Amino acid sequence: RPSQQTIGKFFGNP
Amino acid sequence: LEARLEQAAMLKRVVDAIKDLVQDCNFDCNDSGIALQAMDNSHVALVSMMLKSESFSPFRCDRNIALGINLTSLTKVLRAAQGDDILTLKAEDAPDVVNLTFESPESDRLSEYDIKLMDIDQEHLGIPDTEYAATITLPSSEFSRITRDLSALSESVAIECTKEGVKFTCTGDIGNGSVSLRQHTNVENDAKSVDISLTEPVALTFSLKYLVNFCKAAGLSDRVRLCLSNEVPLLVEYGLSNNSYLRFYLAPKIGD
């Protein structure tokens, strides 16, 4: 079962 | 702030498309327009809305303000607006309410509502400008159909784009399914074309529950744009008038 990532992993805080 | 929208329908549809994904949002108003950025509770998806000042007439924003609004409350008030009502948003400096008026064009009917504002300290994410390896533009109804059909079989969909075209594949308990689209130009009606531009092959897996949710925005535009690069979030974009847009970003699933 593929595991869901979160968006924060890709879009850091500026 | 004073922003007048010729047709309330646009704001009604935008809010209707995102109200099940995000609850409390800041509508950030500045002289370029009204922006909104919010993540869903599980931080898997990000909504990014931009209503450019050109979408309003007139549009005035003397100082940047953030209007913290609960979308359920906004939905209740927007229900009182007819699609073809003229909608005006107003707010003062450091406001504690946002004022909405709905004018019906033919009759002299004017309704006015104030919605109490909330303090929402939302972390603002930096969305990097990305040169996507694959961009697919297709009828929004077609994308809605693909996500709806495949979500009946599985909770995940693999999206694979090669020079042959784009393939949506899913496997579930009852079996598996796939939908393949090729570059297709509909000569009668360009809105029905499927355009694919690819700089390198991509293959990613996403949650169908979120994609089905994003498709609530299909009423906003008859075309939708999917942007993919390996190992970055999917971008699903519904273009609105005057370069306004409603964008959804979805983090991929990894590891089979």
Coordinates of C-alpha atoms in Angstrom, one line a residue:
Chain A
R1 CA 0.0 0.0 0.0
P2 CA 1.6 3.3 -1.0
S3 CA 1.9 5.8 1.8
Q4 CA 0.5 9.3 1.6
Q5 CA 3.0 12.2 1.9
T6 CA 2.1 15.6 3.3
I7 CA 2.3 18.8 1.3
G8 CA 4.6 20.4 3.9
K9 CA 7.3 18.0 2.9
F10 CA 7.4 19.6 -0.6
F11 CA 6.4 23.3 0.1
G12 CA 8.5 24.6 2.9
N13 CA 7.8 27.8 4.8
P14 CA 9.2 30.7 2.9
Chain B
L1 CA -11.5 47.2 0.6
E2 CA -14.2 47.6 -1.9
A3 CA -14.5 44.9 -4.6
R4 CA -17.5 44.6 -6.9
L5 CA -18.2 41.4 -8.8
E6 CA -20.5 41.6 -11.8
Q7 CA -21.7 38.0 -11.2
A8 CA -22.0 36.6 -7.7
A9 CA -21.9 33.1 -9.3
M10 CA -18.1 33.1 -9.6
L11 CA -17.6 33.6 -5.8
K12 CA -20.5 31.2 -5.0
R13 CA -18.9 28.4 -7.2
V14 CA -15.3 29.0 -5.8
V15 CA -16.5 28.8 -2.2
D16 CA -18.7 25.8 -3.0
A17 CA -15.7 24.0 -4.6
I18 CA -13.4 24.4 -1.6
K19 CA -15.8 24.5 1.5
D20 CA -15.5 20.7 2.0
L21 CA -11.7 20.7 1.8
V22 CA -10.9 23.7 4.1
Q23 CA -12.9 25.3 6.8
D24 CA -11.4 28.6 8.1
C25 CA -9.4 30.7 5.6
N26 CA -7.8 34.0 5.3
F27 CA -8.8 36.0 2.2
D28 CA -5.7 38.1 1.8
C29 CA -6.6 41.3 0.0
N30 CA -4.1 43.6 -1.6
D31 CA -3.9 45.8 -4.6
S32 CA -3.4 42.9 -7.0
G33 CA -6.6 41.1 -5.9
I34 CA -7.9 38.6 -3.3
A35 CA -5.8 35.5 -2.6
L36 CA -6.5 32.5 -0.4
Q37 CA -4.2 29.7 0.5
A38 CA -5.2 26.9 2.9
M39 CA -4.4 23.3 3.6
D40 CA -6.9 20.5 4.4
N41 CA -6.9 19.2 8.0
S42 CA -4.5 16.3 7.1
H43 CA -2.1 18.6 5.3
V44 CA -2.2 16.5 2.2
A45 CA -3.8 19.0 -0.1
L46 CA -3.3 22.8 -0.6
V47 CA -5.8 25.1 -2.1
S48 CA -4.6 28.3 -3.7
M49 CA -7.1 30.8 -5.1
M50 CA -6.3 34.1 -6.7
L51 CA -9.1 36.4 -7.8
K52 CA -7.2 39.1 -9.7
S53 CA -8.4 42.7 -9.3
E54 CA -9.2 42.7 -13.0
S55 CA -12.0 40.2 -12.2
F56 CA -13.7 43.0 -10.2
S57 CA -15.0 46.4 -11.4
P58 CA -14.3 48.5 -9.5
F59 CA -11.6 47.1 -7.2
R60 CA -10.0 49.2 -4.5
C61 CA -7.7 48.0 -1.7
D62 CA -6.0 50.8 0.1
R63 CA -4.2 48.7 2.6
N64 CA -3.4 45.0 2.8
I65 CA -5.9 43.2 5.0
A66 CA -6.5 39.5 5.8
L67 CA -10.2 38.6 6.2
G68 CA -10.4 35.5 8.4
I69 CA -13.6 33.8 7.3
N70 CA -15.3 30.5 8.2
L71 CA -16.4 29.0 4.9
T72 CA -19.5 27.5 6.3
S73 CA -20.7 31.0 7.4
L74 CA -19.7 32.4 4.0
T75 CA -21.7 29.6 2.3
K76 CA -24.8 30.4 4.4
V77 CA -24.6 34.1 3.4
L78 CA -23.8 33.4 -0.3
R79 CA -26.8 31.2 -0.5
A80 CA -28.8 34.4 -0.3
A81 CA -27.2 35.7 -3.5
Q82 CA -28.6 34.9 -6.9
G83 CA -25.9 33.8 -9.5
D84 CA -26.5 37.0 -11.5
D85 CA -26.6 39.4 -8.6
I86 CA -23.9 42.0 -8.5
L87 CA -21.9 41.2 -5.4
T88 CA -19.8 43.8 -3.5
L89 CA -17.3 43.0 -0.7
K90 CA -16.4 45.8 1.7
A91 CA -14.2 45.9 4.7
E92 CA -12.5 48.7 6.7
D93 CA -9.1 48.9 8.2
A94 CA -8.5 46.3 10.9
P95 CA -12.1 45.1 10.3
D96 CA -14.1 42.8 12.6
V97 CA -16.7 42.1 9.9
V98 CA -16.8 41.8 6.1
N99 CA -19.8 43.4 4.4
L100 CA -21.4 41.8 1.4
T101 CA -24.2 43.3 -0.7
F102 CA -26.2 41.6 -3.4
E103 CA -27.9 43.7 -6.0
S104 CA -30.3 42.1 -8.4
P105 CA -29.8 43.7 -11.8
E106 CA -33.4 43.9 -13.0
S107 CA -35.3 44.7 -9.8
D108 CA -34.3 47.3 -7.2
R109 CA -33.6 44.6 -4.7
L110 CA -30.6 45.1 -2.4
S111 CA -29.5 42.7 0.3
E112 CA -26.7 43.4 2.8
Y113 CA -24.9 41.0 5.2
D114 CA -22.1 41.3 7.6
I115 CA -20.0 38.3 8.5
K116 CA -17.9 38.3 11.7
L117 CA -14.3 37.8 11.0
M118 CA -11.9 35.4 12.8
D119 CA -8.3 35.6 13.7
I120 CA -6.7 32.8 11.7
D121 CA -2.9 32.5 12.0
Q122 CA -2.3 30.2 9.1
E123 CA 1.2 29.2 8.2
H124 CA 1.8 30.5 4.6
L125 CA 3.6 27.9 2.5
G126 CA 6.0 28.9 -0.2
I127 CA 4.9 27.3 -3.5
P128 CA 8.0 27.0 -5.7
D129 CA 7.7 27.9 -9.3
T130 CA 8.0 24.5 -11.1
E131 CA 8.8 23.6 -14.7
Y132 CA 6.6 20.6 -14.9
A133 CA 7.7 17.6 -16.9
A134 CA 4.1 16.9 -18.0
T135 CA 1.2 19.2 -18.6
I136 CA -2.2 17.8 -19.6
T137 CA -5.1 20.1 -20.4
L138 CA -8.5 18.4 -20.9
P139 CA -12.2 18.9 -20.5
S140 CA -13.0 19.3 -16.8
S141 CA -16.0 17.0 -17.2
E142 CA -13.6 14.3 -18.6
F143 CA -11.3 14.5 -15.6
S144 CA -14.3 14.4 -13.2
R145 CA -15.5 11.3 -15.0
I146 CA -12.1 9.6 -14.8
T147 CA -11.7 10.3 -11.0
R148 CA -15.3 9.3 -10.3
D149 CA -15.1 6.0 -12.3
L150 CA -11.7 4.9 -10.8
S151 CA -12.6 5.9 -7.3
A152 CA -15.2 3.2 -7.4
L153 CA -12.4 0.6 -7.6
S154 CA -9.6 1.9 -5.5
E155 CA -8.4 4.7 -3.2
S156 CA -5.3 5.4 -5.3
V157 CA -4.6 6.1 -8.9
A158 CA -1.3 5.9 -10.7
I159 CA -0.9 8.6 -13.3
E160 CA 1.6 7.8 -16.0
C161 CA 2.5 10.2 -18.8
T162 CA 4.6 9.1 -21.8
K163 CA 4.9 10.2 -25.4
E164 CA 2.0 7.8 -26.1
G165 CA -0.3 9.7 -23.9
V166 CA -1.5 9.7 -20.3
K167 CA -2.8 6.7 -18.4
F168 CA -4.8 6.6 -15.2
T169 CA -4.6 3.1 -13.6
C170 CA -6.0 1.8 -10.3
T171 CA -6.2 -1.6 -8.7
G172 CA -8.5 -2.5 -5.8
D173 CA -10.2 -5.4 -4.1
I174 CA -12.7 -6.1 -6.8
G175 CA -10.3 -5.8 -9.6
N176 CA -8.5 -3.0 -11.6
G177 CA -9.2 -0.3 -14.2
S178 CA -7.5 2.2 -16.4
V179 CA -8.3 5.1 -18.6
S180 CA -5.9 6.1 -21.4
L181 CA -6.0 9.5 -23.2
R182 CA -4.0 10.5 -26.2
Q183 CA -3.2 13.9 -27.5
H184 CA -6.5 14.8 -29.3
T185 CA -7.6 17.9 -31.1
N186 CA -11.4 18.3 -31.5
V187 CA -11.7 20.5 -34.6
E188 CA -15.3 21.5 -34.0
N189 CA -14.9 22.4 -30.3
D190 CA -11.5 23.1 -28.9
A191 CA -12.8 22.9 -25.4
K192 CA -13.1 19.2 -25.9
S193 CA -9.4 18.7 -26.9
V194 CA -6.8 16.8 -24.9
D195 CA -3.5 18.6 -25.0
I196 CA -0.4 16.9 -23.6
S197 CA 3.0 18.4 -23.4
L198 CA 5.8 16.3 -22.1
T199 CA 9.5 17.0 -21.5
E200 CA 10.2 13.7 -19.7
P201 CA 8.0 10.7 -18.7
V202 CA 6.4 10.9 -15.3
A203 CA 4.7 8.3 -13.1
L204 CA 3.1 9.2 -9.7
T205 CA 0.4 7.8 -7.4
F206 CA -2.3 10.0 -5.8
S207 CA -5.3 9.6 -3.5
L208 CA -8.6 9.5 -5.5
K209 CA -10.6 10.8 -2.6
Y210 CA -8.8 14.2 -2.9
L211 CA -9.0 14.2 -6.8
V212 CA -12.8 13.6 -6.6
N213 CA -13.0 16.5 -4.1
F214 CA -11.0 18.8 -6.4
C215 CA -13.5 18.0 -9.2
K216 CA -16.2 19.9 -7.3
A217 CA -14.6 22.9 -9.1
A218 CA -15.4 21.5 -12.5
G219 CA -18.4 24.0 -12.7
L220 CA -15.9 26.9 -12.7
S221 CA -14.2 26.1 -16.0
D222 CA -14.8 23.7 -18.9
R223 CA -11.1 22.9 -19.0
V224 CA -8.7 21.7 -16.3
R225 CA -4.9 21.6 -16.3
L226 CA -2.9 18.8 -14.7
C227 CA 0.8 19.5 -14.1
L228 CA 3.1 16.6 -13.0
S229 CA 6.7 16.1 -12.2
N230 CA 8.2 13.1 -10.5
E231 CA 8.2 13.3 -6.7
V232 CA 6.5 16.7 -6.5
P233 CA 2.8 17.5 -5.7
L234 CA 0.3 17.3 -8.5
L235 CA -1.2 20.7 -9.6
V236 CA -4.9 20.7 -10.7
E237 CA -5.8 24.1 -12.0
Y238 CA -9.1 25.5 -13.0
G239 CA -8.7 28.8 -14.8
L240 CA -11.1 31.7 -14.2
S241 CA -11.7 34.9 -16.0
N242 CA -9.0 37.6 -16.1
N243 CA -6.2 35.2 -15.2
S244 CA -7.9 34.4 -11.9
Y245 CA -7.6 30.8 -10.9
L246 CA -8.4 28.1 -8.4
R247 CA -5.5 25.7 -7.9
F248 CA -5.3 22.4 -5.9
Y249 CA -1.9 20.8 -5.0
L250 CA -1.9 17.2 -3.9
A251 CA 1.1 15.4 -2.3
P252 CA 1.9 12.1 -4.0
K253 CA 1.8 8.7 -2.4
I254 CA 5.1 6.8 -2.5
G255 CA 6.2 3.2 -2.4
D256 CA 4.0 0.4 -3.7

